[in-house]
C-alpha positions as semicolon CSV with decimal commas, in nm:
position;residue;x (nm);y (nm);z (nm)
1;T;1,842;0,932;-2,331
2;A;1,589;0,965;-2,611
3;G;1,394;0,645;-2,663
4;K;1,484;0,500;-2,324
5;G;1,259;0,495;-2,019
6;I;1,229;0,368;-1,664
7;T;1,093;0,034;-1,549
8;A;0,906;0,083;-1,221
9;C;0,956;-0,227;-1,005
10;D;0,898;-0,060;-0,668
11;E;0,577;-0,232;-0,559
12;G;0,593;-0,340;-0,196
13;P;0,553;-0,707;-0,100
14;A;0,179;-0,667;-0,038
15;T;0,109;-0,487;-0,367
16;I;0,302;-0,726;-0,587
17;G;0,163;-1,011;-0,378
18;G;-0,188;-0,903;-0,470
19;R;-0,098;-0,913;-0,838
20;F;0,055;-1,259;-0,796
21;S;-0,257;-1,380;-0,613
22;D;-0,481;-1,255;-0,897
23;V;-0,311;-1,498;-1,136
24;G;-0,262;-1,786;-0,893
25;V;0,108;-1,736;-0,812
26;S;0,227;-1,762;-0,451
27;N;0,391;-1,462;-0,286
28;S;0,726;-1,506;-0,112
29;E;1,052;-1,315;-0,099
30;E;1,213;-1,573;-0,328
31;I;0,933;-1,554;-0,586
32;R;0,957;-1,174;-0,580
33;R;1,334;-1,200;-0,627
34;Q;1,298;-1,432;-0,928
35;Y;1,037;-1,203;-1,083
36;R;1,246;-0,887;-1,042
37;Q;1,554;-1,071;-1,171
38;M;1,364;-1,145;-1,492
39;L;1,276;-0,775;-1,530
40;F;1,643;-0,679;-1,490
41;T;1,804;-0,951;-1,704
42;A;1,563;-1,001;-1,995
43;E;1,778;-1,011;-2,307
44;G;1,793;-0,670;-2,472
45;C;1,596;-0,479;-2,206
46;E;1,894;-0,248;-2,154
47;N;1,843;-0,114;-2,507
48;Y;1,519;0,049;-2,397
49;L;1,582;0,132;-2,030
50;S;1,784;0,406;-1,868
51;A;1,682;0,327;-1,510
52;A;1,488;0,097;-1,277
53;I;1,300;0,194;-0,960
54;L;1,335;-0,067;-0,686
55;D;1,151;-0,139;-0,365
56;P;1,391;-0,129;-0,067
57;E;1,359;-0,509;-0,038
58;T;1,484;-0,553;-0,396
59;L;1,774;-0,313;-0,342
60;Y;1,936;-0,570;-0,111
61;Q;1,852;-0,885;-0,309
62;K;2,093;-1,076;-0,533
63;S;2,080;-1,255;-0,866
64;D;2,113;-1,633;-0,896
65;D;2,491;-1,595;-0,923
66;G;2,515;-1,382;-0,608
67;Q;2,539;-1,034;-0,759
68;L;2,348;-0,755;-0,588
69;F;2,077;-0,620;-0,815
70;P;2,210;-0,259;-0,812
71;E;2,548;-0,387;-0,933
72;L;2,383;-0,603;-1,201
73;L;2,175;-0,312;-1,328
74;T;2,469;-0,073;-1,329
75;E;2,676;-0,315;-1,535
76;R;2,395;-0,326;-1,792
77;G;2,384;0,054;-1,813
78;I;2,058;0,078;-1,617
79;V;2,073;0,321;-1,324
80;P;1,925;0,173;-1,003
81;G;1,693;0,385;-0,789
82;V;1,468;0,333;-0,489
83;K;1,126;0,420;-0,349
84;P;1,186;0,585;-0,008
85;H;0,834;0,687;0,095
86;L;0,621;0,492;0,341
87;K;0,242;0,483;0,386
88;I;-0,045;0,706;0,278
89;Y;-0,222;0,910;0,548
90;T;-0,569;1,065;0,510
91;L;-0,579;1,437;0,587
92;P;-0,865;1,505;0,831
93;G;-1,131;1,749;0,713
94;T;-1,049;1,725;0,342
95;N;-1,315;1,478;0,217
96;G;-1,053;1,208;0,168
97;D;-0,739;1,386;0,045
98;T;-0,414;1,217;0,143
99;V;-0,044;1,280;0,205
100;M;0,245;1,038;0,186
101;Q;0,444;0,967;0,502
102;G;0,817;0,908;0,533
103;L;1,000;1,241;0,559
104;D;1,109;1,167;0,915
105;S;1,453;1,001;0,902
106;L;1,453;1,023;0,521
107;N;1,811;1,149;0,522
108;V;1,923;0,840;0,716
109;R;1,748;0,606;0,472
110;C;1,887;0,797;0,174
111;K;2,240;0,749;0,309
112;E;2,176;0,375;0,341
113;Y;2,021;0,351;-0,006
114;Y;2,314;0,534;-0,164
115;E;2,559;0,301;0,007
116;A;2,355;0,007;-0,125
117;G;2,398;0,130;-0,481
118;A;2,092;0,349;-0,549
119;R;2,162;0,668;-0,741
120;F;1,816;0,822;-0,749
121;A;1,486;0,805;-0,562
122;K;1,118;0,843;-0,650
123;W;0,848;0,984;-0,418
124;R;0,480;0,949;-0,510
125;S;0,217;1,193;-0,387
126;P;-0,127;1,061;-0,491
127;L;-0,418;1,300;-0,549
128;V;-0,776;1,240;-0,664
129;I;-0,998;1,477;-0,860
130;N;-1,357;1,485;-0,732
131;M;-1,551;1,783;-0,858
132;E;-1,842;1,719;-0,619
133;T;-1,635;1,717;-0,299
134;G;-1,384;1,980;-0,412
135;C;-1,085;1,745;-0,412
136;P;-0,801;1,792;-0,428
137;T;-0,830;2,075;-0,176
138;D;-0,583;2,363;-0,173
139;L;-0,454;2,226;0,158
140;A;-0,382;1,884;0,009
141;I;-0,212;2,030;-0,298
142;K;0,011;2,255;-0,089
143;A;0,094;1,987;0,169
144;N;0,183;1,726;-0,094
145;M;0,391;1,959;-0,309
146;Q;0,579;2,095;-0,006
147;D;0,654;1,735;0,091
148;L;0,782;1,655;-0,259
149;A;1,008;1,962;-0,249
150;R;1,146;1,873;0,094
151;Y;1,205;1,514;-0,017
152;A;1,388;1,637;-0,329
153;L;1,615;1,863;-0,126
154;I;1,700;1,584;0,120
155;C;1,775;1,343;-0,166
156;Q;2,010;1,586;-0,334
157;S;2,188;1,652;-0,006
158;E;2,258;1,276;0,021
159;G;2,369;1,227;-0,341
160;L;2,046;1,088;-0,488
161;M;1,874;1,242;-0,791
162;P;1,506;1,296;-0,696
163;I;1,215;1,202;-0,916
164;V;0,903;1,392;-0,805
165;E;0,572;1,219;-0,877
166;P;0,248;1,414;-0,835
167;D;0,013;1,127;-0,921
168;V;-0,339;1,240;-1,011
169;S;-0,569;0,938;-1,030
170;L;-0,767;0,842;-1,342
171;T;-1,081;0,790;-1,133
172;G;-1,366;1,038;-1,158
173;T;-1,606;1,202;-1,400
174;H;-1,410;1,523;-1,462
175;T;-1,355;1,648;-1,817
176;L;-1,020;1,686;-1,988
177;E;-1,050;2,063;-1,952
178;Q;-1,103;2,033;-1,576
179;A;-0,807;1,794;-1,552
180;V;-0,588;2,048;-1,734
181;D;-0,680;2,328;-1,493
182;I;-0,621;2,118;-1,182
183;N;-0,295;1,963;-1,305
184;I;-0,152;2,306;-1,393
185;K;-0,238;2,420;-1,041
186;I;-0,070;2,113;-0,890
187;Q;0,245;2,136;-1,101
188;A;0,281;2,511;-1,056
189;E;0,263;2,462;-0,678
190;L;0,521;2,183;-0,701
191;F;0,779;2,374;-0,900
192;K;0,741;2,688;-0,686
193;A;0,790;2,478;-0,372
194;M;1,100;2,315;-0,522
195;I;1,251;2,651;-0,609
196;D;1,159;2,795;-0,267
197;H;1,334;2,501;-0,101
198;G;1,649;2,553;-0,307
199;V;1,623;2,230;-0,504
200;Y;1,867;2,213;-0,796
201;M;1,612;2,189;-1,076
202;P;1,838;2,048;-1,354
203;G;1,927;1,768;-1,112
204;S;1,570;1,645;-1,069
205;T;1,309;1,472;-1,285
206;L;0,930;1,480;-1,309
207;K;0,716;1,166;-1,315
208;P;0,367;1,299;-1,394
209;N;0,041;1,129;-1,473
210;I;-0,076;1,155;-1,832
211;I;-0,344;1,425;-1,825
212;N;-0,672;1,246;-1,894
213;P;-1,042;1,294;-1,837
214;G;-1,180;1,086;-1,552
215;K;-1,245;0,721;-1,636
216;N;-1,619;0,783;-1,614
217;C;-1,621;1,117;-1,794
218;P;-1,932;1,144;-2,018
219;V;-1,739;1,340;-2,284
220;G;-1,527;1,166;-2,546
221;Y;-1,179;1,281;-2,655
222;T;-0,939;1,172;-2,927
223;V;-0,582;1,070;-2,852
224;E;-0,466;1,385;-3,032
225;E;-0,678;1,605;-2,802
226;I;-0,535;1,427;-2,497
227;A;-0,179;1,471;-2,630
228;E;-0,229;1,841;-2,695
229;A;-0,371;1,886;-2,345
230;N;-0,058;1,727;-2,196
231;I;0,178;1,950;-2,393
232;Y;-0,029;2,254;-2,291
233;V;0,006;2,163;-1,922
234;L;0,383;2,123;-1,957
235;A;0,417;2,448;-2,152
236;S;0,217;2,627;-1,882
237;S;0,421;2,515;-1,583
238;F;0,719;2,284;-1,647
239;P;1,059;2,455;-1,601
240;V;1,293;2,424;-1,897
241;A;1,573;2,364;-1,644
242;M;1,429;2,017;-1,589
243;K;1,532;1,814;-1,890
244;G;1,259;1,556;-1,907
245;A;0,944;1,389;-1,780
246;N;0,881;1,016;-1,749
247;F;0,507;0,957;-1,746
248;L;0,348;0,698;-1,518
249;S;0,088;0,459;-1,655
250;G;-0,156;0,500;-1,366
251;G;-0,399;0,225;-1,465
252;Q;-0,378;0,280;-1,840
253;T;-0,321;-0,022;-2,060
254;L;-0,003;-0,055;-2,264
255;E;-0,205;0,028;-2,576
256;Q;-0,344;0,346;-2,422
257;G;-0,014;0,455;-2,273
258;T;0,194;0,402;-2,586
259;A;-0,063;0,574;-2,809
260;R;-0,086;0,880;-2,584
261;L;0,290;0,907;-2,526
262;S;0,365;0,873;-2,898
263;A;0,099;1,132;-2,984
264;M;0,253;1,372;-2,730
265;N;0,595;1,335;-2,888
266;K;0,448;1,391;-3,233
267;V;0,283;1,722;-3,134
268;K;0,538;1,862;-2,886
269;G;0,711;2,061;-3,160
270;N;1,019;2,243;-3,032
271;A;0,941;2,176;-2,666
272;P;1,277;2,125;-2,491
273;W;1,190;1,817;-2,284
274;N;1,256;1,448;-2,337
275;L;0,915;1,282;-2,281
276;S;0,935;0,913;-2,196
277;F;0,786;0,644;-1,973
278;S;0,817;0,514;-1,618
279;W;0,569;0,227;-1,618
280;S;0,474;-0,054;-1,386
281;Q;0,124;-0,190;-1,443
282;A;0,116;-0,121;-1,817
283;L;0,422;-0,342;-1,861
284;Q;0,374;-0,596;-1,585
285;L;0,006;-0,690;-1,590
286;P;0,028;-0,852;-1,937
287;L;0,331;-1,048;-1,815
288;L;0,146;-1,180;-1,512
289;K;-0,155;-1,268;-1,728
290;I;0,066;-1,535;-1,888
291;C;0,082;-1,714;-1,551
292;E;-0,294;-1,759;-1,510
293;G;-0,377;-2,122;-1,451
294;K;-0,009;-2,222;-1,443
295;G;0,050;-2,183;-1,068
296;E;0,400;-2,041;-1,113
297;L;0,593;-1,771;-1,295
298;Q;0,656;-1,840;-1,666
299;L;0,983;-1,649;-1,665
300;D;1,118;-1,725;-2,014
301;I;0,793;-1,639;-2,192
302;M;0,746;-1,333;-1,971
303;A;1,096;-1,206;-2,051
304;K;1,032;-1,219;-2,426
305;L;0,700;-1,033;-2,399
306;Y;0,858;-0,778;-2,164
307;V;1,123;-0,683;-2,419
308;D;0,856;-0,659;-2,692
309;E;0,660;-0,423;-2,467
310;L;0,969;-0,211;-2,402
311;K;1,023;-0,182;-2,778
312;L;0,673;-0,035;-2,813
313;A;0,730;0,203;-2,520
314;S;1,063;0,312;-2,667
315;A;0,903;0,385;-3,004
316;A;0,636;0,589;-2,825
317;A;0,905;0,788;-2,644
318;L;1,047;0,877;-2,985
319;G;0,707;0,961;-3,134
320;E;0,745;0,671;-3,376
321;H;0,481;0,429;-3,246
322;Q;0,187;0,392;-3,484
323;W;-0,115;0,302;-3,274
324;E;-0,433;0,130;-3,384
325;A;-0,740;0,347;-3,438
326;G;-0,903;0,430;-3,106
327;D;-0,621;0,299;-2,887
328;G;-0,554;0,626;-2,704
329;D;-0,901;0,780;-2,726
330;H;-1,125;0,835;-2,425
331;V;-1,465;0,686;-2,501
332;A;-1,752;0,877;-2,342
333;K;-1,910;0,691;-2,050
334;T;-2,288;0,696;-2,030
335;D;-2,524;0,554;-1,767
């Protein structure tokens, strides 16, 4: 749906616990439940969300009145999904490239997740660009994209719509031009693998990183140049059979993410895809900042800010967000 996106709430207990710890909030299953409940029930959030990605723990949790979260979300018109992958494994001999584990018994878990109310899944395959060490290697690209294709096929066989997430990190010194070349290579490998595996392409969704220069790139770029680079990558590799892409935030701030997404939608022309958001940190870190020095979640205040953030993200997904000067630019990093 144009103008609607995905709220990514699939951080595991340790990851979300680290974010809680950073602002002085204790980490327990009950605190995590209260926090996710706020993300699902904030007044008006359903106007800007089409789906929510849940951690398996959250899939089985209930609201204060005893309603399972997948049921609550479905009633609000928000499709519940789940993160089925497990842990990252370093590929030997690749200078640090990784693959995600979890394909073994994936079909069994998908059956259980569907029965619990999930209707889609999201698998993340993280990659890092390092021009000095030659990462990501061809081996890592092929292994990760084959895994994403196999995951997608298994999900579809069990009734879940797969979101495939080739997540290229913002870290590094690479230029925007180098990022474009490498991301085209990654995405082309992904879509070929999906087709080779027999994945039904219109029944799957892409969750890509926003194509950016490395955080420490010494060359500066405007938000318009970054937007044009992203549309070029999609035009070079993204099948028209897949109806949309929901970009991850990947360490970008809300201001950066909304500026770049809005700029993309302004310059995409007659491109056939719906370009929207699937954000976690960009939405959640400002919420948790409210809790600093308070010792507990400030749920009412957080809920109001959350909906305001979603309004901005929605406007960006429509190409209607007017960003402040410099918000989406990459500022050259110098020693």
